[in-house]
Amino acid sequence: MPLATATLRRTRRLAAAALLAAAALSLTACQNGGEPAPAASSSSAGDPTAADGGAQGGPGGEPGKGVSRTGAGKTAATGGGGQGGASAGNKGVGGTWVGTLKWLTEDKLTVAPKDGMEQAFHLTDSTKALGAAALCEAPDGRVHTDGSGYGTTSCSLADLRKAARLGSVDVRVTVVNGVATKIAEHYHP
């Protein structure tokens, strides 16, 4: 009986060590430039909307409901929904997400869709931020939006970071290789 107990304990320790090793490996993949992949995503190899980096999915063709990523073979989802990044052979995710803008770090924010996983992305000096009212105001004090209800007023990255810390601004984020190229506020009157 003592031998069976010792074997059981050894098996439990090995299982716990394997679990910790797997968790450490997945964290290392994220630290090396990878981004967590959304659970429900569709490849855009044959998607006509992939040319503009956009995603059309869900009922009514709403962006961000089903996530498409540009580039054949560049989706982490093809490997069973694992991590993207260096382990997948690309620099990061790409696509368009619609959701609430949230803060992670000074140069990394997230967008949290109503349905689906939160997606992280990096900011650079070339990230274009467009506001309507909550992100930033136009110099004339009026709300300026496009035909889809997204802001057209140019905002600073400081405005973007401030809005992300609030965690209540709805946006459409276009990401290429893990970096946001355009973030536009969705106007709610």
PDB file of C-alpha atoms in Angstrom:
ATOM      1  CA  MET A   1       0.000   0.000   0.000  1.00  0.00           C
ATOM      2  CA  PRO A   2       2.741   2.558   0.742  1.00  0.00           C
ATOM      3  CA  LEU A   3       4.192   1.931  -2.739  1.00  0.00           C
ATOM      4  CA  ALA A   4       0.802   2.703  -4.344  1.00  0.00           C
ATOM      5  CA  THR A   5       0.517   5.925  -2.315  1.00  0.00           C
ATOM      6  CA  ALA A   6       4.042   6.996  -3.340  1.00  0.00           C
ATOM      7  CA  THR A   7       3.273   6.277  -6.999  1.00  0.00           C
ATOM      8  CA  LEU A   8       0.029   8.263  -6.794  1.00  0.00           C
ATOM      9  CA  ARG A   9       1.834  11.239  -5.239  1.00  0.00           C
ATOM     10  CA  ARG A  10       4.573  11.101  -7.869  1.00  0.00           C
ATOM     11  CA  THR A  11       1.958  11.007 -10.650  1.00  0.00           C
ATOM     12  CA  ARG A  12       0.160  14.033  -9.189  1.00  0.00           C
ATOM     13  CA  ARG A  13       3.431  15.980  -8.921  1.00  0.00           C
ATOM     14  CA  LEU A  14       4.320  15.190 -12.530  1.00  0.00           C
ATOM     15  CA  ALA A  15       0.852  16.253 -13.699  1.00  0.00           C
ATOM     16  CA  ALA A  16       1.125  19.525 -11.758  1.00  0.00           C
ATOM     17  CA  ALA A  17       4.621  20.170 -13.157  1.00  0.00           C
ATOM     18  CA  ALA A  18       3.388  19.525 -16.704  1.00  0.00           C
ATOM     19  CA  LEU A  19       0.497  21.936 -16.197  1.00  0.00           C
ATOM     20  CA  LEU A  20       2.835  24.645 -14.892  1.00  0.00           C
ATOM     21  CA  ALA A  21       5.238  24.102 -17.785  1.00  0.00           C
ATOM     22  CA  ALA A  22       2.418  24.451 -20.316  1.00  0.00           C
ATOM     23  CA  ALA A  23       1.208  27.660 -18.647  1.00  0.00           C
ATOM     24  CA  ALA A  24       4.731  29.104 -18.596  1.00  0.00           C
ATOM     25  CA  LEU A  25       5.207  28.257 -22.273  1.00  0.00           C
ATOM     26  CA  SER A  26       1.995  30.024 -23.277  1.00  0.00           C
ATOM     27  CA  LEU A  27       2.978  33.116 -21.254  1.00  0.00           C
ATOM     28  CA  THR A  28       6.397  33.138 -22.888  1.00  0.00           C
ATOM     29  CA  ALA A  29       4.748  33.083 -26.322  1.00  0.00           C
ATOM     30  CA  CYS A  30       2.788  36.229 -25.433  1.00  0.00           C
ATOM     31  CA  GLN A  31       5.876  38.016 -24.110  1.00  0.00           C
ATOM     32  CA  ASN A  32       7.720  37.353 -27.354  1.00  0.00           C
ATOM     33  CA  GLY A  33       5.302  39.522 -29.340  1.00  0.00           C
ATOM     34  CA  GLY A  34       2.393  37.124 -29.746  1.00  0.00           C
ATOM     35  CA  GLU A  35      -1.201  38.020 -29.165  1.00  0.00           C
ATOM     36  CA  PRO A  36      -3.934  35.754 -27.876  1.00  0.00           C
ATOM     37  CA  ALA A  37      -6.135  34.659 -30.734  1.00  0.00           C
ATOM     38  CA  PRO A  38      -9.915  35.099 -30.527  1.00  0.00           C
ATOM     39  CA  ALA A  39     -11.664  31.778 -29.962  1.00  0.00           C
ATOM     40  CA  ALA A  40     -14.144  32.181 -32.794  1.00  0.00           C
ATOM     41  CA  SER A  41     -12.306  33.352 -35.875  1.00  0.00           C
ATOM     42  CA  SER A  42     -12.440  32.659 -39.549  1.00  0.00           C
ATOM     43  CA  SER A  43      -9.568  32.710 -41.991  1.00  0.00           C
ATOM     44  CA  SER A  44      -9.736  35.329 -44.688  1.00  0.00           C
ATOM     45  CA  ALA A  45      -7.601  33.670 -47.348  1.00  0.00           C
ATOM     46  CA  GLY A  46     -10.506  33.898 -49.807  1.00  0.00           C
ATOM     47  CA  ASP A  47     -12.324  36.768 -48.113  1.00  0.00           C
ATOM     48  CA  PRO A  48     -12.859  39.792 -50.393  1.00  0.00           C
ATOM     49  CA  THR A  49     -12.851  42.103 -47.352  1.00  0.00           C
ATOM     50  CA  ALA A  50      -9.312  41.022 -46.448  1.00  0.00           C
ATOM     51  CA  ALA A  51      -7.801  43.548 -48.855  1.00  0.00           C
ATOM     52  CA  ASP A  52      -8.722  46.412 -46.528  1.00  0.00           C
ATOM     53  CA  GLY A  53      -7.862  44.462 -43.359  1.00  0.00           C
ATOM     54  CA  GLY A  54     -11.515  44.430 -42.359  1.00  0.00           C
ATOM     55  CA  ALA A  55     -13.717  41.713 -41.029  1.00  0.00           C
ATOM     56  CA  GLN A  56     -17.255  41.148 -42.093  1.00  0.00           C
ATOM     57  CA  GLY A  57     -19.127  38.597 -40.101  1.00  0.00           C
ATOM     58  CA  GLY A  58     -22.277  37.988 -38.188  1.00  0.00           C
ATOM     59  CA  PRO A  59     -25.771  38.995 -39.187  1.00  0.00           C
ATOM     60  CA  GLY A  60     -26.019  42.098 -41.340  1.00  0.00           C
ATOM     61  CA  GLY A  61     -22.279  42.064 -42.086  1.00  0.00           C
ATOM     62  CA  GLU A  62     -21.372  43.867 -38.866  1.00  0.00           C
ATOM     63  CA  PRO A  63     -17.630  44.230 -38.393  1.00  0.00           C
ATOM     64  CA  GLY A  64     -16.095  42.532 -35.400  1.00  0.00           C
ATOM     65  CA  LYS A  65     -18.754  39.873 -34.878  1.00  0.00           C
ATOM     66  CA  GLY A  66     -16.778  37.201 -36.732  1.00  0.00           C
ATOM     67  CA  VAL A  67     -13.122  38.054 -36.892  1.00  0.00           C
ATOM     68  CA  SER A  68     -11.190  37.766 -40.137  1.00  0.00           C
ATOM     69  CA  ARG A  69      -7.477  38.201 -40.301  1.00  0.00           C
ATOM     70  CA  THR A  70      -5.539  39.177 -43.374  1.00  0.00           C
ATOM     71  CA  GLY A  71      -2.986  36.927 -44.999  1.00  0.00           C
ATOM     72  CA  ALA A  72      -3.255  33.278 -45.901  1.00  0.00           C
ATOM     73  CA  GLY A  73      -1.678  31.006 -43.335  1.00  0.00           C
ATOM     74  CA  LYS A  74      -1.190  33.778 -40.787  1.00  0.00           C
ATOM     75  CA  THR A  75      -3.996  32.877 -38.420  1.00  0.00           C
ATOM     76  CA  ALA A  76      -3.269  31.224 -35.123  1.00  0.00           C
ATOM     77  CA  ALA A  77      -6.695  29.599 -35.275  1.00  0.00           C
ATOM     78  CA  THR A  78      -5.458  27.154 -37.908  1.00  0.00           C
ATOM     79  CA  GLY A  79      -3.342  25.551 -35.217  1.00  0.00           C
ATOM     80  CA  GLY A  80      -6.316  24.759 -33.016  1.00  0.00           C
ATOM     81  CA  GLY A  81      -6.887  28.194 -31.490  1.00  0.00           C
ATOM     82  CA  GLY A  82      -3.459  28.479 -29.891  1.00  0.00           C
ATOM     83  CA  GLN A  83      -1.201  31.477 -29.472  1.00  0.00           C
ATOM     84  CA  GLY A  84      -0.128  33.675 -32.387  1.00  0.00           C
ATOM     85  CA  GLY A  85       3.142  35.519 -32.582  1.00  0.00           C
ATOM     86  CA  ALA A  86       6.656  34.154 -32.991  1.00  0.00           C
ATOM     87  CA  SER A  87       5.517  30.561 -32.545  1.00  0.00           C
ATOM     88  CA  ALA A  88       3.082  30.919 -35.448  1.00  0.00           C
ATOM     89  CA  GLY A  89       5.658  32.538 -37.749  1.00  0.00           C
ATOM     90  CA  ASN A  90       4.090  35.995 -37.919  1.00  0.00           C
ATOM     91  CA  LYS A  91       4.390  39.259 -36.032  1.00  0.00           C
ATOM     92  CA  GLY A  92       0.820  39.432 -34.736  1.00  0.00           C
ATOM     93  CA  VAL A  93      -2.859  39.318 -35.497  1.00  0.00           C
ATOM     94  CA  GLY A  94      -4.715  41.417 -37.991  1.00  0.00           C
ATOM     95  CA  GLY A  95      -8.367  42.235 -38.490  1.00  0.00           C
ATOM     96  CA  THR A  96     -11.120  44.544 -37.348  1.00  0.00           C
ATOM     97  CA  TRP A  97     -12.853  44.347 -33.976  1.00  0.00           C
ATOM     98  CA  VAL A  98     -15.818  46.297 -32.634  1.00  0.00           C
ATOM     99  CA  GLY A  99     -16.218  46.650 -28.879  1.00  0.00           C
ATOM    100  CA  THR A 100     -15.273  48.594 -25.775  1.00  0.00           C
ATOM    101  CA  LEU A 101     -11.805  50.157 -25.606  1.00  0.00           C
ATOM    102  CA  LYS A 102      -9.850  49.112 -22.504  1.00  0.00           C
ATOM    103  CA  TRP A 103      -6.448  49.869 -20.940  1.00  0.00           C
ATOM    104  CA  LEU A 104      -3.615  47.348 -20.590  1.00  0.00           C
ATOM    105  CA  THR A 105      -0.379  49.379 -20.620  1.00  0.00           C
ATOM    106  CA  GLU A 106       0.870  52.712 -21.975  1.00  0.00           C
ATOM    107  CA  ASP A 107       1.385  51.263 -25.457  1.00  0.00           C
ATOM    108  CA  LYS A 108      -1.018  48.320 -25.370  1.00  0.00           C
ATOM    109  CA  LEU A 109      -4.818  48.489 -25.252  1.00  0.00           C
ATOM    110  CA  THR A 110      -7.610  45.982 -25.809  1.00  0.00           C
ATOM    111  CA  VAL A 111     -10.979  45.916 -27.480  1.00  0.00           C
ATOM    112  CA  ALA A 112     -13.669  43.821 -25.809  1.00  0.00           C
ATOM    113  CA  PRO A 113     -16.468  42.752 -28.170  1.00  0.00           C
ATOM    114  CA  LYS A 114     -19.918  42.044 -26.719  1.00  0.00           C
ATOM    115  CA  ASP A 115     -19.585  38.475 -28.016  1.00  0.00           C
ATOM    116  CA  GLY A 116     -16.157  36.895 -28.175  1.00  0.00           C
ATOM    117  CA  MET A 117     -12.750  37.265 -26.622  1.00  0.00           C
ATOM    118  CA  GLU A 118     -11.019  40.507 -25.763  1.00  0.00           C
ATOM    119  CA  GLN A 119      -8.253  41.336 -28.266  1.00  0.00           C
ATOM    120  CA  ALA A 120      -5.029  43.131 -27.338  1.00  0.00           C
ATOM    121  CA  PHE A 121      -3.118  45.390 -29.733  1.00  0.00           C
ATOM    122  CA  HIS A 122      -0.184  47.796 -29.669  1.00  0.00           C
ATOM    123  CA  LEU A 123      -0.207  51.561 -30.257  1.00  0.00           C
ATOM    124  CA  THR A 124       2.414  53.384 -32.321  1.00  0.00           C
ATOM    125  CA  ASP A 125       2.887  56.986 -33.382  1.00  0.00           C
ATOM    126  CA  SER A 126       1.256  56.062 -36.694  1.00  0.00           C
ATOM    127  CA  THR A 127      -1.981  54.810 -35.052  1.00  0.00           C
ATOM    128  CA  LYS A 128      -4.817  57.012 -36.313  1.00  0.00           C
ATOM    129  CA  ALA A 129      -7.437  57.856 -33.660  1.00  0.00           C
ATOM    130  CA  LEU A 130     -10.805  59.262 -34.745  1.00  0.00           C
ATOM    131  CA  GLY A 131     -13.346  60.553 -32.252  1.00  0.00           C
ATOM    132  CA  ALA A 132     -16.933  61.739 -32.222  1.00  0.00           C
ATOM    133  CA  ALA A 133     -17.599  63.042 -28.698  1.00  0.00           C
ATOM    134  CA  ALA A 134     -16.285  60.762 -25.917  1.00  0.00           C
ATOM    135  CA  LEU A 135     -12.805  60.144 -27.359  1.00  0.00           C
ATOM    136  CA  CYS A 136     -12.233  63.795 -28.275  1.00  0.00           C
ATOM    137  CA  GLU A 137     -14.257  66.742 -29.525  1.00  0.00           C
ATOM    138  CA  ALA A 138     -14.014  68.622 -32.784  1.00  0.00           C
ATOM    139  CA  PRO A 139     -12.642  72.192 -32.561  1.00  0.00           C
ATOM    140  CA  ASP A 140     -16.061  73.554 -33.543  1.00  0.00           C
ATOM    141  CA  GLY A 141     -17.744  71.593 -30.702  1.00  0.00           C
ATOM    142  CA  ARG A 142     -19.938  69.586 -33.063  1.00  0.00           C
ATOM    143  CA  VAL A 143     -20.101  65.813 -33.523  1.00  0.00           C
ATOM    144  CA  HIS A 144     -18.621  64.633 -36.830  1.00  0.00           C
ATOM    145  CA  THR A 145     -19.321  61.055 -37.969  1.00  0.00           C
ATOM    146  CA  ASP A 146     -19.205  59.033 -41.151  1.00  0.00           C
ATOM    147  CA  GLY A 147     -22.242  57.271 -42.621  1.00  0.00           C
ATOM    148  CA  SER A 148     -21.800  54.337 -40.209  1.00  0.00           C
ATOM    149  CA  GLY A 149     -21.780  56.468 -37.056  1.00  0.00           C
ATOM    150  CA  TYR A 150     -18.010  56.380 -36.452  1.00  0.00           C
ATOM    151  CA  GLY A 151     -16.118  59.526 -35.531  1.00  0.00           C
ATOM    152  CA  THR A 152     -14.053  61.457 -38.065  1.00  0.00           C
ATOM    153  CA  THR A 153     -12.355  64.026 -35.786  1.00  0.00           C
ATOM    154  CA  SER A 154      -8.605  63.444 -35.443  1.00  0.00           C
ATOM    155  CA  CYS A 155      -7.605  62.700 -31.823  1.00  0.00           C
ATOM    156  CA  SER A 156      -4.259  62.332 -30.067  1.00  0.00           C
ATOM    157  CA  LEU A 157      -2.840  59.140 -28.587  1.00  0.00           C
ATOM    158  CA  ALA A 158      -3.173  60.817 -25.177  1.00  0.00           C
ATOM    159  CA  ASP A 159      -6.938  61.148 -25.808  1.00  0.00           C
ATOM    160  CA  LEU A 160      -7.022  57.486 -26.797  1.00  0.00           C
ATOM    161  CA  ARG A 161      -5.195  56.361 -23.644  1.00  0.00           C
ATOM    162  CA  LYS A 162      -7.485  58.481 -21.450  1.00  0.00           C
ATOM    163  CA  ALA A 163     -10.585  56.927 -23.050  1.00  0.00           C
ATOM    164  CA  ALA A 164      -9.120  53.421 -22.632  1.00  0.00           C
ATOM    165  CA  ARG A 165      -8.653  54.021 -18.906  1.00  0.00           C
ATOM    166  CA  LEU A 166     -12.356  54.950 -18.645  1.00  0.00           C
ATOM    167  CA  GLY A 167     -13.310  51.634 -20.226  1.00  0.00           C
ATOM    168  CA  SER A 168     -16.628  52.894 -21.582  1.00  0.00           C
ATOM    169  CA  VAL A 169     -15.921  54.079 -25.147  1.00  0.00           C
ATOM    170  CA  ASP A 170     -17.138  51.860 -28.004  1.00  0.00           C
ATOM    171  CA  VAL A 171     -14.751  51.692 -30.954  1.00  0.00           C
ATOM    172  CA  ARG A 172     -13.888  49.910 -34.181  1.00  0.00           C
ATOM    173  CA  VAL A 173     -10.202  48.914 -34.188  1.00  0.00           C
ATOM    174  CA  THR A 174      -8.286  47.913 -37.318  1.00  0.00           C
ATOM    175  CA  VAL A 175      -5.137  45.904 -36.504  1.00  0.00           C
ATOM    176  CA  VAL A 176      -2.281  44.866 -38.802  1.00  0.00           C
ATOM    177  CA  ASN A 177       0.486  42.599 -37.452  1.00  0.00           C
ATOM    178  CA  GLY A 178      -0.606  43.254 -33.855  1.00  0.00           C
ATOM    179  CA  VAL A 179      -0.516  47.068 -34.219  1.00  0.00           C
ATOM    180  CA  ALA A 180      -3.616  49.273 -34.381  1.00  0.00           C
ATOM    181  CA  THR A 181      -3.621  51.301 -37.584  1.00  0.00           C
ATOM    182  CA  LYS A 182      -6.986  52.999 -36.997  1.00  0.00           C
ATOM    183  CA  ILE A 183      -9.284  53.344 -33.993  1.00  0.00           C
ATOM    184  CA  ALA A 184     -12.626  55.056 -34.564  1.00  0.00           C
ATOM    185  CA  GLU A 185     -15.153  55.891 -31.827  1.00  0.00           C
ATOM    186  CA  HIS A 186     -18.722  54.704 -32.381  1.00  0.00           C
ATOM    187  CA  TYR A 187     -20.993  57.631 -31.579  1.00  0.00           C
ATOM    188  CA  HIS A 188     -23.884  57.072 -29.160  1.00  0.00           C
ATOM    189  CA  PRO A 189     -26.234  60.098 -29.071  1.00  0.00           C
TER     190      PRO A 189
END
